[in-house]
């Protein structure tokens, strides 16, 4: 991913407690705690650059003394992390998630100060190595094989300026763009490194790509109307086969991904014979069962995806771009309305139950 980092291991240590005062029964201060705090405009790369040792240690508790029998608590250590972080311990146990600015997670508690229970000797703070895993938070995630034109499409619909070239795997790190609407509504779109066949089994960028799809609200499949071939050593796939393969890769990685609302952008409509290819594809999508006999059995997903809208576009000429932006907005608004209705129903149900 070049300079982009989406996972990081760090060492965290709570502060040691302060010494107690046995003669006067004084208690030492508790050691400081280590907290992770979600903050906007923070990146894992910035953490790594600023703290190359990746060690975060809280302050020790203050010793009990004749002047102050109760020692003060040690200074807490707060680590700013990006939004969308999943935190796990070194043994893979989930500690928590940080999705909104200001979210906090305690990752290392300080040791208690010396007191009667500890024979006035301080205890050490909690020590652990934790794993920070970033999953991009975006409204829309672009899903497609290399060279489907995702980067070109992102540059057309948003203000992003991704690297674009005429060979596969141009995108080697996630790109985020924002679609700006006349009513000032902003929709974030993530262009993620291209999938390849076998991505669910971690081939290519495999899980590095797929984990980012998990946090998007909806998916935008992007396929080349004329089909796809990664290299001379791989098989040519028609647009219909490409769609089935994309669905299968998502399904095999995590089944609930195919339940996300999805749109389909059929790209490169400026190519010769694109209209004929589009007619054939639409016929196959309307009655997929009639065309499955043309596809190898192992490429067929368990269930197909019902696309909310299918939009023919050309990232090169701009054809269909405005319609695509409208469909994205409409789909997101419908889902938000549905979520709000479900939330109101749940609130009403809780109210009726409590009565």
Coordinates of C-alpha atoms in Angstrom, one line a residue:
X1 CA 0.0 0.0 0.0
X2 CA 3.0 2.3 -0.2
X3 CA 2.7 5.1 2.4
X4 CA -0.8 4.0 3.4
X5 CA -1.0 1.9 6.6
X6 CA -4.2 0.2 7.7
X7 CA -2.9 -2.0 10.5
X8 CA -0.4 -1.3 13.3
X9 CA 0.8 -3.1 16.5
X10 CA 1.6 -0.9 19.5
X11 CA 2.9 -1.6 23.0
X12 CA 0.9 -0.1 25.9
X13 CA 1.7 0.0 29.6
X14 CA -0.3 1.4 32.5
X15 CA 1.7 3.5 35.0
X16 CA 3.0 1.8 38.2
X17 CA 1.3 2.8 41.4
X18 CA 3.0 5.1 44.0
X19 CA 4.6 3.9 47.2
X20 CA 2.5 3.8 50.3
X21 CA 3.6 5.2 53.7
X22 CA 3.5 2.2 56.1
X23 CA 4.2 4.2 59.3
X24 CA 1.3 6.7 58.7
X25 CA -1.0 4.4 56.7
X26 CA -0.7 6.5 53.6
X27 CA -1.7 5.3 50.2
X28 CA 0.3 5.8 47.0
X29 CA -1.5 7.2 43.9
X30 CA -2.8 4.9 41.3
X31 CA -0.8 4.6 38.0
X32 CA -2.1 6.4 34.9
X33 CA -4.2 4.6 32.3
X34 CA -3.6 4.4 28.5
X35 CA -6.5 5.4 26.4
X36 CA -7.1 5.3 22.6
X37 CA -9.1 8.3 21.4
X38 CA -10.7 8.6 18.0
X39 CA -9.8 11.8 16.3
X40 CA -10.4 13.1 12.8
X41 CA -7.5 13.8 10.4
X42 CA -5.3 11.3 12.2
X43 CA -3.7 8.4 10.4
X44 CA -1.9 5.2 11.5
X45 CA 1.1 6.4 9.5
X46 CA 1.3 9.6 11.5
X47 CA 1.3 7.6 14.7
X48 CA 4.2 5.4 13.4
X49 CA 6.2 8.4 12.2
X50 CA 5.8 10.4 15.4
X51 CA 6.3 7.4 17.7
X52 CA 8.7 5.0 15.8
X53 CA 9.1 2.8 18.9
X54 CA 5.3 2.4 19.1
X55 CA 5.5 2.4 22.9
X56 CA 2.9 4.2 25.0
X57 CA 3.4 4.3 28.7
X58 CA 1.3 6.2 31.3
X59 CA 2.7 8.1 34.2
X60 CA 3.5 6.5 37.6
X61 CA 1.3 7.3 40.7
X62 CA 2.7 9.8 43.2
X63 CA 4.2 8.3 46.4
X64 CA 2.5 8.9 49.7
X65 CA 4.3 11.3 51.9
X66 CA 3.9 13.1 55.3
X67 CA 2.6 16.2 53.4
X68 CA 0.1 14.2 51.3
X69 CA -0.9 10.8 52.7
X70 CA -3.0 10.1 49.6
X71 CA -0.7 10.2 46.5
X72 CA -2.1 11.7 43.3
X73 CA -2.9 9.5 40.3
X74 CA -0.3 9.2 37.5
X75 CA -0.8 11.1 34.2
X76 CA -3.0 9.2 31.7
X77 CA -1.5 8.6 28.2
X78 CA -4.0 9.3 25.4
X79 CA -3.2 8.0 21.9
X80 CA -5.0 9.7 19.0
X81 CA -6.2 7.2 16.4
X82 CA -8.2 7.5 13.2
X83 CA -11.9 6.8 13.0
X84 CA -12.9 3.3 11.9
X85 CA -10.3 1.5 14.2
X86 CA -10.9 -2.0 15.4
X87 CA -8.8 -2.9 18.5
X88 CA -7.8 -6.5 19.3
X89 CA -5.4 -8.0 21.8
X90 CA -2.3 -10.0 20.8
X91 CA -4.3 -13.2 21.2
X92 CA -7.0 -12.0 18.8
X93 CA -9.6 -11.0 21.4
X94 CA -11.7 -8.0 20.4
X95 CA -11.3 -5.1 22.7
X96 CA -13.5 -2.6 21.0
X97 CA -14.1 -0.3 18.1
X98 CA -13.7 3.5 17.6
X99 CA -16.1 4.8 14.9
X100 CA -16.9 8.4 16.0
X101 CA -14.7 11.3 16.9
X102 CA -14.3 11.3 20.7
X103 CA -14.8 7.6 21.1
X104 CA -12.5 6.2 23.8
X105 CA -11.2 2.8 24.8
X106 CA -9.1 1.9 27.9
X107 CA -6.3 -0.4 26.7
X108 CA -4.0 -0.5 29.8
X109 CA -5.1 0.2 33.3
X110 CA -2.6 1.7 35.8
X111 CA -1.5 -0.3 38.9
X112 CA -2.9 0.5 42.3
X113 CA -0.7 2.4 44.7
X114 CA 0.8 0.9 47.9
X115 CA -1.7 0.5 50.6
X116 CA -2.6 -1.8 53.5
X117 CA -3.8 -4.6 51.2
X118 CA -0.5 -4.6 49.2
X119 CA 1.7 -4.2 52.3
X120 CA 2.2 -0.6 51.1
X121 CA 4.0 -1.7 48.0
X122 CA 2.8 -0.4 44.6
X123 CA 1.6 -2.7 41.8
X124 CA 2.7 -2.5 38.2
X125 CA 0.3 -1.3 35.5
X126 CA -1.2 -3.5 32.8
X127 CA 1.0 -4.3 29.9
X128 CA -0.1 -5.6 26.5
X129 CA 0.6 -5.4 22.8
X130 CA -2.5 -4.5 20.8
X131 CA -3.4 -4.5 17.2
X132 CA -5.0 -1.5 15.5
X133 CA -6.9 -2.5 12.4
X134 CA -8.3 0.3 10.2
X135 CA -11.4 -0.2 8.1
X136 CA -12.3 2.8 6.0
X137 CA -15.6 4.5 6.8
X138 CA -17.3 5.5 3.6
X139 CA -20.9 5.8 2.3
X140 CA -20.1 3.9 -0.9
X141 CA -17.4 1.4 -1.7
X142 CA -16.4 0.7 -5.4
X143 CA -16.1 -3.0 -6.1
X144 CA -14.5 -4.2 -9.3
X145 CA -11.7 -6.2 -10.9
X146 CA -8.5 -4.3 -12.0
X147 CA -9.0 -2.0 -15.0
X148 CA -12.8 -1.8 -14.7
X149 CA -12.3 2.0 -14.6
X150 CA -13.0 2.5 -10.9
X151 CA -10.3 5.2 -10.5
X152 CA -11.5 7.1 -13.6
X153 CA -15.1 6.9 -12.4
X154 CA -14.1 8.2 -9.0
X155 CA -12.4 11.2 -10.5
X156 CA -15.5 11.9 -12.6
X157 CA -18.1 11.7 -9.8
X158 CA -16.0 13.3 -7.0
X159 CA -13.1 15.7 -6.3
X160 CA -10.6 12.9 -5.8
X161 CA -7.5 12.7 -8.1
X162 CA -6.5 9.1 -8.1
X163 CA -3.6 7.8 -10.2
X164 CA -4.9 6.5 -13.5
X165 CA -3.2 4.4 -16.2
X166 CA -4.2 1.9 -18.9
X167 CA -2.9 -1.2 -17.1
X168 CA -4.3 -3.3 -14.2
X169 CA -3.5 -2.6 -10.6
X170 CA -3.1 1.2 -10.9
X171 CA -4.7 1.6 -7.5
X172 CA -2.3 0.2 -4.9
X173 CA -3.9 2.1 -1.9
X174 CA -7.4 3.1 -1.1
X175 CA -8.6 6.5 -2.5
X176 CA -11.4 8.5 -0.9
X177 CA -13.4 11.0 -2.8
X178 CA -16.5 13.1 -1.9
X179 CA -19.5 13.7 -4.2
X180 CA -20.8 17.2 -3.6
X181 CA -24.6 17.8 -4.3
X182 CA -26.3 21.1 -4.9
X183 CA -28.0 21.0 -1.5
X184 CA -24.5 20.7 0.1
X185 CA -24.9 17.1 1.0
X186 CA -21.6 15.2 0.8
X187 CA -21.3 11.5 0.1
X188 CA -17.9 9.8 0.6
X189 CA -16.8 7.2 -2.0
X190 CA -13.9 4.7 -1.5
X191 CA -12.1 3.3 -4.5
X192 CA -10.3 0.2 -3.1
X193 CA -7.5 -1.9 -4.7
X194 CA -8.9 -4.1 -7.4
X195 CA -10.0 -7.6 -6.5
X196 CA -8.7 -10.7 -8.3
X197 CA -10.1 -14.2 -8.5
X198 CA -9.3 -15.9 -5.2
X199 CA -9.2 -12.6 -3.1
X200 CA -11.4 -14.2 -0.4
X201 CA -8.5 -16.7 0.1
X202 CA -6.2 -13.7 0.5
X203 CA -4.7 -13.8 -3.0
X204 CA -3.4 -10.6 -4.3
X205 CA -4.5 -7.8 -1.9
X206 CA -7.3 -10.1 -0.8
X207 CA -8.2 -9.3 2.8
X208 CA -6.6 -5.9 2.7
X209 CA -9.2 -4.9 0.1
X210 CA -12.2 -6.9 1.4
X211 CA -12.0 -5.7 5.0
X212 CA -12.6 -2.1 3.9
X213 CA -15.8 -3.1 2.1
X214 CA -17.2 -4.1 5.5
X215 CA -17.8 -0.5 6.8
X216 CA -19.3 1.0 3.7
X217 CA -23.0 1.6 3.7
X218 CA -23.6 0.4 0.2
X219 CA -21.6 -1.1 -2.7
X220 CA -21.2 0.2 -6.2
X221 CA -20.1 -2.6 -8.6
X222 CA -18.1 -1.4 -11.6
X223 CA -17.7 -3.7 -14.6
X224 CA -16.2 -3.3 -18.0
X225 CA -19.1 -3.8 -20.5
X226 CA -16.7 -5.7 -22.9
X227 CA -15.5 -8.1 -20.2
X228 CA -12.3 -8.6 -18.3
X229 CA -8.9 -10.4 -18.7
X230 CA -6.2 -9.8 -16.1
X231 CA -3.3 -11.2 -18.3
X232 CA -2.5 -13.5 -21.2
X233 CA -2.2 -16.3 -18.7
X234 CA -5.8 -15.9 -17.3
X235 CA -9.1 -16.6 -18.8
X236 CA -11.3 -13.9 -20.5
X237 CA -14.4 -13.2 -18.5
X238 CA -17.6 -11.7 -19.9
X239 CA -19.3 -8.8 -18.1
X240 CA -21.9 -11.3 -16.7
X241 CA -19.2 -13.7 -15.5
X242 CA -17.3 -10.8 -13.9
X243 CA -20.4 -9.8 -11.9
X244 CA -20.9 -13.4 -10.7
X245 CA -17.2 -13.6 -9.7
X246 CA -17.3 -10.3 -7.8
X247 CA -20.4 -11.5 -5.9
X248 CA -18.8 -14.8 -5.1
X249 CA -15.6 -13.2 -3.8
X250 CA -17.6 -11.0 -1.4
X251 CA -19.8 -13.9 -0.3
X252 CA -16.9 -16.3 0.4
X253 CA -15.1 -13.6 2.4
X254 CA -18.1 -12.6 4.5
X255 CA -21.6 -13.7 3.6
X256 CA -23.3 -10.5 5.0
X257 CA -21.5 -8.3 2.5
X258 CA -23.8 -9.4 -0.3
X259 CA -26.8 -8.2 1.8
X260 CA -25.6 -4.6 1.5
X261 CA -27.6 -2.4 -0.8
X262 CA -25.8 -2.4 -4.2
X263 CA -25.8 -0.5 -7.5
X264 CA -24.2 -1.6 -10.8
X265 CA -22.3 0.8 -13.0
X266 CA -21.6 -0.7 -16.5
X267 CA -18.5 1.2 -17.6
X268 CA -16.7 2.0 -20.9
X269 CA -19.9 2.5 -22.9
X270 CA -17.8 4.6 -25.3
X271 CA -16.1 1.4 -26.7
X272 CA -17.1 0.0 -30.1
X273 CA -20.1 -2.5 -29.9
X274 CA -20.8 -1.4 -26.3
X275 CA -24.5 -1.1 -27.0
X276 CA -24.7 -4.7 -28.3
X277 CA -22.7 -6.0 -25.3
X278 CA -25.0 -4.0 -22.9
X279 CA -28.2 -5.5 -24.4
X280 CA -26.8 -9.0 -24.0
X281 CA -25.7 -8.3 -20.4
X282 CA -29.1 -6.8 -19.5
X283 CA -30.9 -9.9 -20.9
X284 CA -28.6 -12.1 -18.7
X285 CA -29.1 -10.0 -15.6
X286 CA -32.9 -10.0 -16.0
X287 CA -33.0 -13.8 -16.2
X288 CA -29.7 -15.0 -14.7
X289 CA -30.9 -18.6 -14.4
X290 CA -31.2 -18.9 -18.2
X291 CA -27.5 -18.0 -18.6
X292 CA -25.9 -19.9 -15.7
X293 CA -25.3 -22.9 -17.9
X294 CA -22.7 -20.9 -19.8
X295 CA -20.7 -20.4 -16.6
X296 CA -18.5 -22.9 -14.8
X297 CA -20.3 -24.3 -11.7
X298 CA -17.5 -23.3 -9.3
X299 CA -17.9 -19.6 -10.3
X300 CA -21.6 -19.4 -9.5
X301 CA -22.3 -17.7 -6.1
X302 CA -24.9 -19.1 -3.7
X303 CA -27.2 -16.1 -4.3
X304 CA -27.2 -13.3 -6.8
X305 CA -27.4 -9.7 -5.8
X306 CA -30.5 -7.7 -6.7
X307 CA -29.1 -4.4 -7.9
X308 CA -31.2 -1.3 -6.9
X309 CA -30.2 0.4 -10.1
X310 CA -28.1 -0.5 -13.2
X311 CA -26.5 2.5 -14.9
X312 CA -24.5 2.4 -18.1
X313 CA -21.7 5.0 -17.9
X314 CA -18.5 6.1 -19.6
X315 CA -15.9 7.6 -17.3
X316 CA -14.1 8.7 -20.5
X317 CA -16.9 10.7 -22.0
X318 CA -19.0 11.5 -18.9
X319 CA -22.0 9.6 -20.2
X320 CA -24.4 8.6 -17.4
X321 CA -22.3 10.2 -14.7
X322 CA -25.0 12.6 -13.5
X323 CA -27.6 9.8 -13.5
X324 CA -25.2 7.6 -11.4
X325 CA -24.7 10.4 -8.9
X326 CA -28.5 10.8 -8.6
X327 CA -28.9 7.0 -8.1
X328 CA -26.3 6.9 -5.4
X329 CA -27.9 9.8 -3.5
X330 CA -31.4 8.3 -3.9
X331 CA -30.3 4.9 -2.7
X332 CA -28.5 6.3 0.4
X333 CA -31.5 8.5 1.3
X334 CA -33.9 5.5 1.0
X335 CA -31.7 3.4 3.3
X336 CA -31.4 6.2 5.8
X337 CA -35.2 6.6 5.8
X338 CA -35.6 2.8 6.3
X339 CA -33.1 2.9 9.2
X340 CA -34.9 5.8 10.8
X341 CA -38.3 4.0 10.5
X342 CA -36.8 0.9 12.1
X343 CA -35.3 3.0 14.9
X344 CA -38.6 4.7 15.6
X345 CA -40.4 1.3 15.7
X346 CA -37.8 -0.1 18.1
X347 CA -38.2 3.0 20.4
X348 CA -42.0 2.5 20.3
X349 CA -41.7 -1.2 21.0
X350 CA -39.4 -0.5 24.1
X351 CA -41.8 2.1 25.3
X352 CA -44.8 -0.3 25.0
X353 CA -42.9 -3.1 26.7
X354 CA -41.9 -0.8 29.7
X355 CA -45.5 0.3 30.2

